[in-house]
PDB file of C-alpha atoms in Angstrom:
ATOM      1  CA  MET I   1       0.000   0.000   0.000  1.00  0.00           C
ATOM      2  CA  GLN I   2       1.138   3.538  -0.631  1.00  0.00           C
ATOM      3  CA  GLY I   3       1.538   6.418   1.790  1.00  0.00           C
ATOM      4  CA  ARG I   4      -0.453   6.154   4.962  1.00  0.00           C
ATOM      5  CA  VAL I   5      -2.838   3.450   3.824  1.00  0.00           C
ATOM      6  CA  LYS I   6      -2.684   0.784   6.478  1.00  0.00           C
ATOM      7  CA  THR I   7      -2.292  -2.875   5.603  1.00  0.00           C
ATOM      8  CA  ARG I   8      -3.897  -5.715   7.494  1.00  0.00           C
ATOM      9  CA  GLU I   9      -1.389  -8.237   8.755  1.00  0.00           C
ATOM     10  CA  LYS I  10      -2.112 -11.889   9.389  1.00  0.00           C
ATOM     11  CA  PRO I  11      -3.610 -12.712  12.810  1.00  0.00           C
ATOM     12  CA  GLY I  12      -0.999 -12.807  15.529  1.00  0.00           C
ATOM     13  CA  LYS I  13       1.501 -10.648  13.676  1.00  0.00           C
ATOM     14  CA  ARG I  14       0.608  -7.399  15.472  1.00  0.00           C
ATOM     15  CA  SER I  15       0.838  -7.085  19.236  1.00  0.00           C
ATOM     16  CA  ALA I  16      -2.422  -6.213  20.966  1.00  0.00           C
ATOM     17  CA  SER I  17      -0.408  -4.130  23.450  1.00  0.00           C
ATOM     18  CA  HIS I  18       0.833  -1.755  20.731  1.00  0.00           C
ATOM     19  CA  PRO I  19      -0.334   1.774  21.737  1.00  0.00           C
ATOM     20  CA  SER I  20      -2.073   2.387  18.400  1.00  0.00           C
ATOM     21  CA  ASN I  21      -4.045  -0.827  18.818  1.00  0.00           C
ATOM     22  CA  THR I  22      -5.572  -0.236  22.212  1.00  0.00           C
ATOM     23  CA  GLY I  23      -8.412   1.735  23.720  1.00  0.00           C
ATOM     24  CA  SER I  24      -8.436   3.512  27.066  1.00  0.00           C
ATOM     25  CA  GLY I  25      -8.638   0.205  28.906  1.00  0.00           C
ATOM     26  CA  GLY I  26      -5.782  -1.355  26.958  1.00  0.00           C
ATOM     27  CA  ALA I  27      -8.086  -3.509  24.787  1.00  0.00           C
ATOM     28  CA  PRO I  28      -7.609  -3.526  20.996  1.00  0.00           C
ATOM     29  CA  THR I  29     -10.111  -1.479  19.013  1.00  0.00           C
ATOM     30  CA  LEU I  30     -11.165  -2.370  15.483  1.00  0.00           C
ATOM     31  CA  SER I  31     -11.013   1.254  14.400  1.00  0.00           C
ATOM     32  CA  SER I  32      -7.291   1.348  15.172  1.00  0.00           C
ATOM     33  CA  LEU I  33      -6.537  -1.943  13.433  1.00  0.00           C
ATOM     34  CA  PRO I  34      -4.881  -1.828  10.016  1.00  0.00           C
ATOM     35  CA  TYR I  35      -6.916  -2.660   6.932  1.00  0.00           C
ATOM     36  CA  THR I  36      -6.262  -3.949   3.448  1.00  0.00           C
ATOM     37  CA  MET I  37      -7.029  -2.187   0.189  1.00  0.00           C
ATOM     38  CA  GLY I  38      -9.628  -4.901  -0.376  1.00  0.00           C
ATOM     39  CA  GLU I  39     -11.370  -3.950   2.865  1.00  0.00           C
ATOM     40  CA  LEU I  40     -11.325  -0.278   1.885  1.00  0.00           C
ATOM     41  CA  MET I  41     -12.898  -1.149  -1.474  1.00  0.00           C
ATOM     42  CA  VAL I  42     -15.518  -3.345   0.213  1.00  0.00           C
ATOM     43  CA  ALA I  43     -16.514  -0.497   2.523  1.00  0.00           C
ATOM     44  CA  ALA I  44     -16.737   1.915  -0.418  1.00  0.00           C
ATOM     45  CA  ALA I  45     -18.865  -0.576  -2.373  1.00  0.00           C
ATOM     46  CA  ALA I  46     -21.127  -1.211   0.624  1.00  0.00           C
ATOM     47  CA  ARG I  47     -21.944   2.498   0.838  1.00  0.00           C
ATOM     48  CA  GLU I  48     -23.310   2.344  -2.718  1.00  0.00           C
ATOM     49  CA  ILE I  49     -26.134   0.099  -1.437  1.00  0.00           C
ATOM     50  CA  ARG I  50     -29.175   1.920  -0.056  1.00  0.00           C
ATOM     51  CA  ASP I  51     -31.656   0.452   2.376  1.00  0.00           C
ATOM     52  CA  ARG I  52     -34.539  -1.533   0.863  1.00  0.00           C
ATOM     53  CA  GLU I  53     -32.779  -1.817  -2.500  1.00  0.00           C
ATOM     54  CA  VAL I  54     -32.726  -4.960  -4.632  1.00  0.00           C
ATOM     55  CA  VAL I  55     -29.101  -5.646  -5.525  1.00  0.00           C
ATOM     56  CA  PHE I  56     -27.440  -8.030  -7.985  1.00  0.00           C
ATOM     57  CA  VAL I  57     -24.590  -9.019  -5.693  1.00  0.00           C
ATOM     58  CA  GLY I  58     -22.137 -11.167  -7.624  1.00  0.00           C
ATOM     59  CA  MET I  59     -19.027 -12.582  -5.968  1.00  0.00           C
ATOM     60  CA  ARG I  60     -15.685 -11.506  -4.505  1.00  0.00           C
ATOM     61  CA  LEU I  61     -15.636  -7.995  -3.010  1.00  0.00           C
ATOM     62  CA  PRO I  62     -19.289  -7.125  -3.843  1.00  0.00           C
ATOM     63  CA  LEU I  63     -20.390 -10.229  -1.931  1.00  0.00           C
ATOM     64  CA  ILE I  64     -18.715  -8.883   1.201  1.00  0.00           C
ATOM     65  CA  ALA I  65     -20.049  -5.390   0.459  1.00  0.00           C
ATOM     66  CA  PHE I  66     -23.605  -6.750   0.586  1.00  0.00           C
ATOM     67  CA  VAL I  67     -22.888  -8.329   3.983  1.00  0.00           C
ATOM     68  CA  VAL I  68     -21.457  -5.052   5.301  1.00  0.00           C
ATOM     69  CA  ALA I  69     -24.406  -3.007   4.041  1.00  0.00           C
ATOM     70  CA  LYS I  70     -26.899  -5.430   5.612  1.00  0.00           C
ATOM     71  CA  LYS I  71     -25.135  -5.242   8.981  1.00  0.00           C
ATOM     72  CA  THR I  72     -24.747  -1.468   9.002  1.00  0.00           C
ATOM     73  CA  HIS I  73     -26.894   1.013   7.078  1.00  0.00           C
ATOM     74  CA  ALA I  74     -29.078  -1.121   4.766  1.00  0.00           C
ATOM     75  CA  PRO I  75     -30.661  -3.911   6.862  1.00  0.00           C
ATOM     76  CA  GLU I  76     -33.592  -4.358   4.459  1.00  0.00           C
ATOM     77  CA  ALA I  77     -31.603  -4.621   1.221  1.00  0.00           C
ATOM     78  CA  ILE I  78     -32.245  -7.770  -0.833  1.00  0.00           C
ATOM     79  CA  GLY I  79     -29.484  -9.699  -2.596  1.00  0.00           C
ATOM     80  CA  LEU I  80     -29.887 -11.452  -5.961  1.00  0.00           C
ATOM     81  CA  PHE I  81     -27.525 -14.000  -7.466  1.00  0.00           C
ATOM     82  CA  GLU I  82     -27.387 -14.864 -11.141  1.00  0.00           C
ATOM     83  CA  ASN I  83     -28.082 -18.554 -10.527  1.00  0.00           C
ATOM     84  CA  GLY I  84     -31.533 -17.685  -9.149  1.00  0.00           C
ATOM     85  CA  VAL I  85     -30.859 -17.364  -5.425  1.00  0.00           C
ATOM     86  CA  ILE I  86     -32.562 -14.489  -3.602  1.00  0.00           C
ATOM     87  CA  ARG I  87     -31.478 -13.683  -0.051  1.00  0.00           C
ATOM     88  CA  ALA I  88     -32.948 -11.269   2.484  1.00  0.00           C
ATOM     89  CA  THR I  89     -30.048 -12.202   4.775  1.00  0.00           C
ATOM     90  CA  PRO I  90     -26.468 -13.113   3.816  1.00  0.00           C
ATOM     91  CA  SER I  91     -25.464 -16.774   3.935  1.00  0.00           C
ATOM     92  CA  ALA I  92     -24.418 -17.956   7.380  1.00  0.00           C
ATOM     93  CA  GLU I  93     -20.846 -18.594   6.250  1.00  0.00           C
ATOM     94  CA  LEU I  94     -18.447 -17.410   3.566  1.00  0.00           C
ATOM     95  CA  ILE I  95     -19.149 -18.675   0.046  1.00  0.00           C
ATOM     96  CA  TYR I  96     -16.718 -19.097  -2.834  1.00  0.00           C
ATOM     97  CA  THR I  97     -19.244 -19.576  -5.638  1.00  0.00           C
ATOM     98  CA  MET I  98     -22.877 -18.525  -5.764  1.00  0.00           C
ATOM     99  CA  ALA I  99     -23.918 -22.197  -5.941  1.00  0.00           C
ATOM    100  CA  ASP I 100     -22.203 -23.153  -2.669  1.00  0.00           C
ATOM    101  CA  PRO I 101     -24.594 -24.942  -0.265  1.00  0.00           C
ATOM    102  CA  PRO I 102     -24.510 -22.155   2.386  1.00  0.00           C
ATOM    103  CA  ASN I 103     -25.908 -19.754  -0.222  1.00  0.00           C
ATOM    104  CA  ILE I 104     -28.787 -22.124  -0.967  1.00  0.00           C
ATOM    105  CA  PHE I 105     -29.539 -23.030   2.660  1.00  0.00           C
ATOM    106  CA  GLN I 106     -32.317 -20.852   4.095  1.00  0.00           C
ATOM    107  CA  ALA I 107     -32.394 -18.642   1.006  1.00  0.00           C
ATOM    108  CA  THR I 108     -35.478 -16.468   0.691  1.00  0.00           C
ATOM    109  CA  GLN I 109     -36.158 -17.974  -2.744  1.00  0.00           C
ATOM    110  CA  CYS I 110     -34.381 -20.256  -5.190  1.00  0.00           C
ATOM    111  CA  LEU I 111     -35.543 -19.430  -8.699  1.00  0.00           C
ATOM    112  CA  ASN I 112     -33.925 -20.247 -12.018  1.00  0.00           C
ATOM    113  CA  MET I 113     -31.831 -17.808 -14.036  1.00  0.00           C
ATOM    114  CA  LEU I 114     -34.865 -16.696 -16.035  1.00  0.00           C
ATOM    115  CA  GLY I 115     -36.628 -15.830 -12.789  1.00  0.00           C
ATOM    116  CA  VAL I 116     -34.010 -13.384 -11.542  1.00  0.00           C
ATOM    117  CA  MET I 117     -33.343 -11.956 -15.007  1.00  0.00           C
ATOM    118  CA  SER I 118     -37.052 -11.179 -15.326  1.00  0.00           C
ATOM    119  CA  LEU I 119     -36.678  -8.932 -12.278  1.00  0.00           C
ATOM    120  CA  LEU I 120     -34.149  -6.937 -14.297  1.00  0.00           C
ATOM    121  CA  GLN I 121     -36.413  -6.692 -17.325  1.00  0.00           C
ATOM    122  CA  SER I 122     -39.325  -5.484 -15.215  1.00  0.00           C
ATOM    123  CA  GLY I 123     -37.215  -2.718 -13.661  1.00  0.00           C
ATOM    124  CA  ARG I 124     -37.155  -4.092 -10.126  1.00  0.00           C
ATOM    125  CA  VAL I 125     -33.367  -4.268  -9.688  1.00  0.00           C
ATOM    126  CA  ASP I 126     -31.917  -1.088  -8.231  1.00  0.00           C
ATOM    127  CA  LEU I 127     -28.196  -1.843  -8.347  1.00  0.00           C
ATOM    128  CA  GLY I 128     -25.833  -4.363  -9.898  1.00  0.00           C
ATOM    129  CA  PHE I 129     -22.148  -4.920  -9.178  1.00  0.00           C
ATOM    130  CA  LEU I 130     -19.924  -5.809 -12.137  1.00  0.00           C
ATOM    131  CA  GLY I 131     -16.303  -6.584 -12.883  1.00  0.00           C
ATOM    132  CA  ALA I 132     -14.492  -6.418 -16.223  1.00  0.00           C
ATOM    133  CA  ALA I 133     -11.137  -6.633 -17.934  1.00  0.00           C
ATOM    134  CA  GLU I 134     -11.575  -3.052 -19.164  1.00  0.00           C
ATOM    135  CA  VAL I 135     -13.798  -0.078 -18.414  1.00  0.00           C
ATOM    136  CA  ASP I 136     -13.610   3.095 -20.492  1.00  0.00           C
ATOM    137  CA  ARG I 137     -14.318   6.785 -19.910  1.00  0.00           C
ATOM    138  CA  PHE I 138     -18.035   6.298 -20.576  1.00  0.00           C
ATOM    139  CA  GLY I 139     -18.386   3.231 -18.345  1.00  0.00           C
ATOM    140  CA  ASN I 140     -18.571   0.656 -21.147  1.00  0.00           C
ATOM    141  CA  LEU I 141     -17.224  -2.747 -20.089  1.00  0.00           C
ATOM    142  CA  ASN I 142     -15.160  -5.336 -21.928  1.00  0.00           C
ATOM    143  CA  SER I 143     -14.961  -8.924 -20.727  1.00  0.00           C
ATOM    144  CA  THR I 144     -14.896 -10.514 -24.205  1.00  0.00           C
ATOM    145  CA  GLU I 145     -11.432 -10.054 -25.708  1.00  0.00           C
ATOM    146  CA  VAL I 146      -8.197  -8.085 -25.477  1.00  0.00           C
ATOM    147  CA  SER I 147      -5.211  -7.980 -27.802  1.00  0.00           C
ATOM    148  CA  THR I 148      -1.557  -8.200 -26.852  1.00  0.00           C
ATOM    149  CA  GLU I 149       1.810  -8.187 -28.569  1.00  0.00           C
ATOM    150  CA  TYR I 150       3.490 -11.595 -28.855  1.00  0.00           C
ATOM    151  CA  ARG I 151       7.046 -12.408 -29.924  1.00  0.00           C
ATOM    152  CA  VAL I 152       7.101 -15.453 -32.231  1.00  0.00           C
ATOM    153  CA  PRO I 153      10.041 -17.616 -31.012  1.00  0.00           C
ATOM    154  CA  SER I 154      10.952 -18.993 -34.454  1.00  0.00           C
ATOM    155  CA  THR I 155      11.136 -15.628 -36.230  1.00  0.00           C
ATOM    156  CA  GLU I 156      11.448 -13.100 -33.383  1.00  0.00           C
ATOM    157  CA  LYS I 157       8.718 -11.128 -35.111  1.00  0.00           C
ATOM    158  CA  ILE I 158       6.176  -9.250 -33.023  1.00  0.00           C
ATOM    159  CA  GLU I 159       2.576 -10.190 -33.719  1.00  0.00           C
ATOM    160  CA  ARG I 160      -0.625  -8.904 -32.202  1.00  0.00           C
ATOM    161  CA  ARG I 161      -2.833 -11.673 -30.896  1.00  0.00           C
ATOM    162  CA  VAL I 162      -6.330 -11.666 -29.514  1.00  0.00           C
ATOM    163  CA  ILE I 163      -6.958 -13.248 -26.131  1.00  0.00           C
ATOM    164  CA  ARG I 164     -10.496 -14.447 -25.568  1.00  0.00           C
ATOM    165  CA  LEU I 165     -12.030 -13.806 -22.156  1.00  0.00           C
ATOM    166  CA  PRO I 166     -15.027 -15.434 -20.422  1.00  0.00           C
ATOM    167  CA  GLY I 167     -17.578 -13.061 -21.931  1.00  0.00           C
ATOM    168  CA  SER I 168     -20.723 -11.439 -20.611  1.00  0.00           C
ATOM    169  CA  GLY I 169     -22.520 -14.007 -18.523  1.00  0.00           C
ATOM    170  CA  GLY I 170     -25.316 -11.904 -17.072  1.00  0.00           C
ATOM    171  CA  ALA I 171     -23.278  -8.686 -17.032  1.00  0.00           C
ATOM    172  CA  CYS I 172     -24.772  -7.246 -20.216  1.00  0.00           C
ATOM    173  CA  ASP I 173     -28.293  -7.755 -18.849  1.00  0.00           C
ATOM    174  CA  ILE I 174     -27.361  -6.045 -15.581  1.00  0.00           C
ATOM    175  CA  ALA I 175     -25.604  -3.132 -17.302  1.00  0.00           C
ATOM    176  CA  SER I 176     -28.537  -2.705 -19.689  1.00  0.00           C
ATOM    177  CA  LEU I 177     -31.482  -3.076 -17.351  1.00  0.00           C
ATOM    178  CA  ALA I 178     -30.568  -2.360 -13.712  1.00  0.00           C
ATOM    179  CA  ASN I 179     -31.370   1.130 -12.458  1.00  0.00           C
ATOM    180  CA  ARG I 180     -27.631   1.666 -12.013  1.00  0.00           C
ATOM    181  CA  PHE I 181     -24.442  -0.364 -11.818  1.00  0.00           C
ATOM    182  CA  VAL I 182     -21.095  -0.122 -10.031  1.00  0.00           C
ATOM    183  CA  VAL I 183     -17.825  -1.530 -11.371  1.00  0.00           C
ATOM    184  CA  VAL I 184     -15.076  -2.906  -9.114  1.00  0.00           C
ATOM    185  CA  LEU I 185     -11.613  -3.523 -10.585  1.00  0.00           C
ATOM    186  CA  GLU I 186      -7.855  -3.074 -10.238  1.00  0.00           C
ATOM    187  CA  HIS I 187      -6.582   0.332 -11.344  1.00  0.00           C
ATOM    188  CA  ALA I 188      -4.116  -0.029 -14.219  1.00  0.00           C
ATOM    189  CA  LYS I 189      -3.756   2.090 -17.354  1.00  0.00           C
ATOM    190  CA  HIS I 190      -4.389  -0.820 -19.721  1.00  0.00           C
ATOM    191  CA  ARG I 191      -7.607  -1.628 -17.852  1.00  0.00           C
ATOM    192  CA  LEU I 192      -8.915   1.934 -18.084  1.00  0.00           C
ATOM    193  CA  PRO I 193      -8.564   2.807 -21.801  1.00  0.00           C
ATOM    194  CA  GLU I 194     -10.297   5.750 -23.433  1.00  0.00           C
ATOM    195  CA  ARG I 195     -12.429   3.246 -25.363  1.00  0.00           C
ATOM    196  CA  VAL I 196     -12.744  -0.454 -24.632  1.00  0.00           C
ATOM    197  CA  ALA I 197     -11.561  -2.910 -27.279  1.00  0.00           C
ATOM    198  CA  TYR I 198     -14.994  -4.561 -27.308  1.00  0.00           C
ATOM    199  CA  VAL I 199     -18.266  -3.461 -25.705  1.00  0.00           C
ATOM    200  CA  THR I 200     -19.496  -6.490 -23.799  1.00  0.00           C
ATOM    201  CA  SER I 201     -21.763  -4.550 -21.454  1.00  0.00           C
ATOM    202  CA  PRO I 202     -22.917  -1.005 -22.237  1.00  0.00           C
ATOM    203  CA  GLY I 203     -22.285   1.988 -20.060  1.00  0.00           C
ATOM    204  CA  ASN I 204     -23.019   5.423 -21.461  1.00  0.00           C
ATOM    205  CA  GLY I 205     -21.963   4.444 -24.989  1.00  0.00           C
ATOM    206  CA  ASP I 206     -20.351   7.501 -26.529  1.00  0.00           C
ATOM    207  CA  GLY I 207     -21.751  10.021 -24.069  1.00  0.00           C
ATOM    208  CA  ALA I 208     -24.876  11.704 -22.749  1.00  0.00           C
ATOM    209  CA  GLY I 209     -28.138  10.589 -24.332  1.00  0.00           C
ATOM    210  CA  TRP I 210     -26.713   7.430 -25.878  1.00  0.00           C
ATOM    211  CA  ARG I 211     -28.682   4.991 -23.709  1.00  0.00           C
ATOM    212  CA  THR I 212     -31.983   6.676 -24.541  1.00  0.00           C
ATOM    213  CA  LYS I 213     -31.108   6.767 -28.238  1.00  0.00           C
ATOM    214  CA  VAL I 214     -30.460   3.007 -28.413  1.00  0.00           C
ATOM    215  CA  GLY I 215     -33.542   2.112 -26.370  1.00  0.00           C
ATOM    216  CA  LEU I 216     -32.084   1.277 -22.967  1.00  0.00           C
ATOM    217  CA  PRO I 217     -34.886   2.378 -20.648  1.00  0.00           C
ATOM    218  CA  ARG I 218     -32.954   3.072 -17.475  1.00  0.00           C
ATOM    219  CA  GLY I 219     -29.691   2.953 -15.634  1.00  0.00           C
ATOM    220  CA  GLY I 220     -26.065   3.223 -16.543  1.00  0.00           C
ATOM    221  CA  PRO I 221     -22.829   3.358 -14.557  1.00  0.00           C
ATOM    222  CA  SER I 222     -22.877   5.279 -11.283  1.00  0.00           C
ATOM    223  CA  ALA I 223     -19.375   4.527  -9.950  1.00  0.00           C
ATOM    224  CA  VAL I 224     -16.129   2.711 -10.658  1.00  0.00           C
ATOM    225  CA  ILE I 225     -14.298   1.622  -7.503  1.00  0.00           C
ATOM    226  CA  THR I 226     -10.641   0.845  -8.169  1.00  0.00           C
ATOM    227  CA  THR I 227      -7.562   0.101  -6.096  1.00  0.00           C
ATOM    228  CA  LYS I 228      -6.679   3.812  -6.270  1.00  0.00           C
ATOM    229  CA  CYS I 229      -9.875   5.831  -6.347  1.00  0.00           C
ATOM    230  CA  VAL I 230     -13.599   6.169  -6.934  1.00  0.00           C
ATOM    231  CA  LEU I 231     -14.803   7.494 -10.291  1.00  0.00           C
ATOM    232  CA  ARG I 232     -18.309   8.819 -10.883  1.00  0.00           C
ATOM    233  CA  PHE I 233     -20.136  10.005 -13.987  1.00  0.00           C
ATOM    234  CA  GLY I 234     -21.144  13.516 -14.984  1.00  0.00           C
ATOM    235  CA  GLU I 235     -23.921  14.944 -17.126  1.00  0.00           C
ATOM    236  CA  ASP I 236     -21.798  14.404 -20.253  1.00  0.00           C
ATOM    237  CA  GLY I 237     -21.774  10.661 -19.533  1.00  0.00           C
ATOM    238  CA  GLY I 238     -18.036  10.658 -18.860  1.00  0.00           C
ATOM    239  CA  ALA I 239     -16.158   9.581 -15.747  1.00  0.00           C
ATOM    240  CA  TYR I 240     -14.526  12.027 -13.355  1.00  0.00           C
ATOM    241  CA  LEU I 241     -12.367  11.581 -10.250  1.00  0.00           C
ATOM    242  CA  ASP I 242     -14.577  11.807  -7.170  1.00  0.00           C
ATOM    243  CA  SER I 243     -12.191  10.557  -4.461  1.00  0.00           C
ATOM    244  CA  VAL I 244      -8.699   9.140  -4.045  1.00  0.00           C
ATOM    245  CA  HIS I 245      -7.892   6.434  -1.529  1.00  0.00           C
ATOM    246  CA  PRO I 246      -5.730   7.329   1.490  1.00  0.00           C
ATOM    247  CA  GLY I 247      -2.067   7.524   0.521  1.00  0.00           C
ATOM    248  CA  VAL I 248      -2.763   7.747  -3.222  1.00  0.00           C
ATOM    249  CA  ALA I 249      -1.834  10.932  -5.100  1.00  0.00           C
ATOM    250  CA  VAL I 250      -4.131  12.489  -7.688  1.00  0.00           C
ATOM    251  CA  GLU I 251      -1.213  12.447 -10.133  1.00  0.00           C
ATOM    252  CA  ASP I 252      -0.906   8.680  -9.661  1.00  0.00           C
ATOM    253  CA  VAL I 253      -4.556   8.170 -10.577  1.00  0.00           C
ATOM    254  CA  VAL I 254      -4.464  10.519 -13.571  1.00  0.00           C
ATOM    255  CA  GLY I 255      -1.190   9.050 -14.849  1.00  0.00           C
ATOM    256  CA  ASN I 256      -2.559   5.514 -14.689  1.00  0.00           C
ATOM    257  CA  THR I 257      -5.795   6.266 -16.520  1.00  0.00           C
ATOM    258  CA  GLY I 258      -5.998   5.919 -20.297  1.00  0.00           C
ATOM    259  CA  TRP I 259      -7.740   9.210 -20.984  1.00  0.00           C
ATOM    260  CA  THR I 260      -7.495  12.778 -19.687  1.00  0.00           C
ATOM    261  CA  LEU I 261      -9.387  12.275 -16.452  1.00  0.00           C
ATOM    262  CA  LYS I 262     -11.413  15.181 -15.117  1.00  0.00           C
ATOM    263  CA  VAL I 263     -10.956  15.931 -11.415  1.00  0.00           C
ATOM    264  CA  ALA I 264     -14.022  17.109  -9.502  1.00  0.00           C
ATOM    265  CA  ALA I 265     -13.748  20.490  -7.797  1.00  0.00           C
ATOM    266  CA  SER I 266     -15.061  18.742  -4.685  1.00  0.00           C
ATOM    267  CA  MET I 267     -12.628  15.824  -5.007  1.00  0.00           C
ATOM    268  CA  LYS I 268     -11.955  14.269  -1.608  1.00  0.00           C
ATOM    269  CA  GLN I 269     -10.276  11.352   0.117  1.00  0.00           C
ATOM    270  CA  THR I 270     -12.167   8.057   0.110  1.00  0.00           C
ATOM    271  CA  GLN I 271     -13.621   7.386   3.542  1.00  0.00           C
ATOM    272  CA  GLU I 272     -11.691   4.739   5.442  1.00  0.00           C
ATOM    273  CA  PRO I 273     -13.593   1.685   6.731  1.00  0.00           C
ATOM    274  CA  ASN I 274     -15.032   2.344  10.166  1.00  0.00           C
ATOM    275  CA  GLU I 275     -15.189  -0.012  13.119  1.00  0.00           C
ATOM    276  CA  ALA I 276     -18.623  -1.430  12.284  1.00  0.00           C
ATOM    277  CA  GLU I 277     -17.637  -2.066   8.664  1.00  0.00           C
ATOM    278  CA  LEU I 278     -14.381  -3.795   9.601  1.00  0.00           C
ATOM    279  CA  LYS I 279     -16.221  -5.917  12.159  1.00  0.00           C
ATOM    280  CA  ALA I 280     -18.754  -7.055   9.545  1.00  0.00           C
ATOM    281  CA  ILE I 281     -16.024  -7.797   6.992  1.00  0.00           C
ATOM    282  CA  ARG I 282     -13.841  -9.798   9.370  1.00  0.00           C
ATOM    283  CA  GLU I 283     -16.640 -11.750  10.995  1.00  0.00           C
ATOM    284  CA  TYR I 284     -17.759 -12.958   7.569  1.00  0.00           C
ATOM    285  CA  ASP I 285     -14.418 -13.331   5.761  1.00  0.00           C
ATOM    286  CA  LYS I 286     -12.407 -14.456   8.769  1.00  0.00           C
ATOM    287  CA  GLU I 287      -9.252 -15.414   6.872  1.00  0.00           C
ATOM    288  CA  GLY I 288      -9.371 -12.517   4.428  1.00  0.00           C
ATOM    289  CA  PHE I 289      -9.950 -14.870   1.481  1.00  0.00           C
ATOM    290  CA  TRP I 290     -11.555 -12.183  -0.692  1.00  0.00           C
ATOM    291  CA  THR I 291     -10.075  -9.069   0.902  1.00  0.00           C
ATOM    292  CA  THR I 292      -6.317  -9.752   1.135  1.00  0.00           C
TER     293      THR I 292
END
């Protein structure tokens, strides 16, 4: 981690008697414990969920974000999974795929894929979390293919080859039909190009008004949460820098983004995870499987 961003060490590595780790009675406090970048991103993602919203959760960090939101500010949010599972409460233990038995056990409903996708089509999904190989300045996502230079061993010539990726899954449906979507990904210049190599899931197309023009009735990207910052979208449909994570310089973010990134006049530091958020994260993902 850069600057003053704190990193979470493995259990037992940090002494509980360290002054920065204790409260007035000498007991450790969660708010003084270090945290990982993954935990910071989870907390930021959790704050995108509003109470009583229906949320396409997905896996990895958004899964934990749903748990955090439920245990803090959004107790009545509902989680959807692409395989048809609907949960009013998070699974009792950590899951690694959406089909894991703990996610099925005591679920609110177990539909098929058509069942949950019909909720999207009828406009009843407020928020969806998505990942991608690339996201561009207008929030379009690519998870279909990327090209790379390859040196042919026999000739030493440089060729450009296409690498196929897993594809859309349900991401295109979520990006097209949810009331809004949030992207979570690593911040690297090649992953944030000015235009994606292939539009797997639509954001704002080529700018303001594009979604209406092509017949998408609602939604679009509302935020991109990266390992360096949070981007949001302006009236022109383009992304701007809303906040930088603790210890990250604005110049670092701008220099590692593939277009000339606008910086909001009100740009701020991303809020660090608080005690309640860290408690929810660590009680659910005890070993830091998804967050370290």
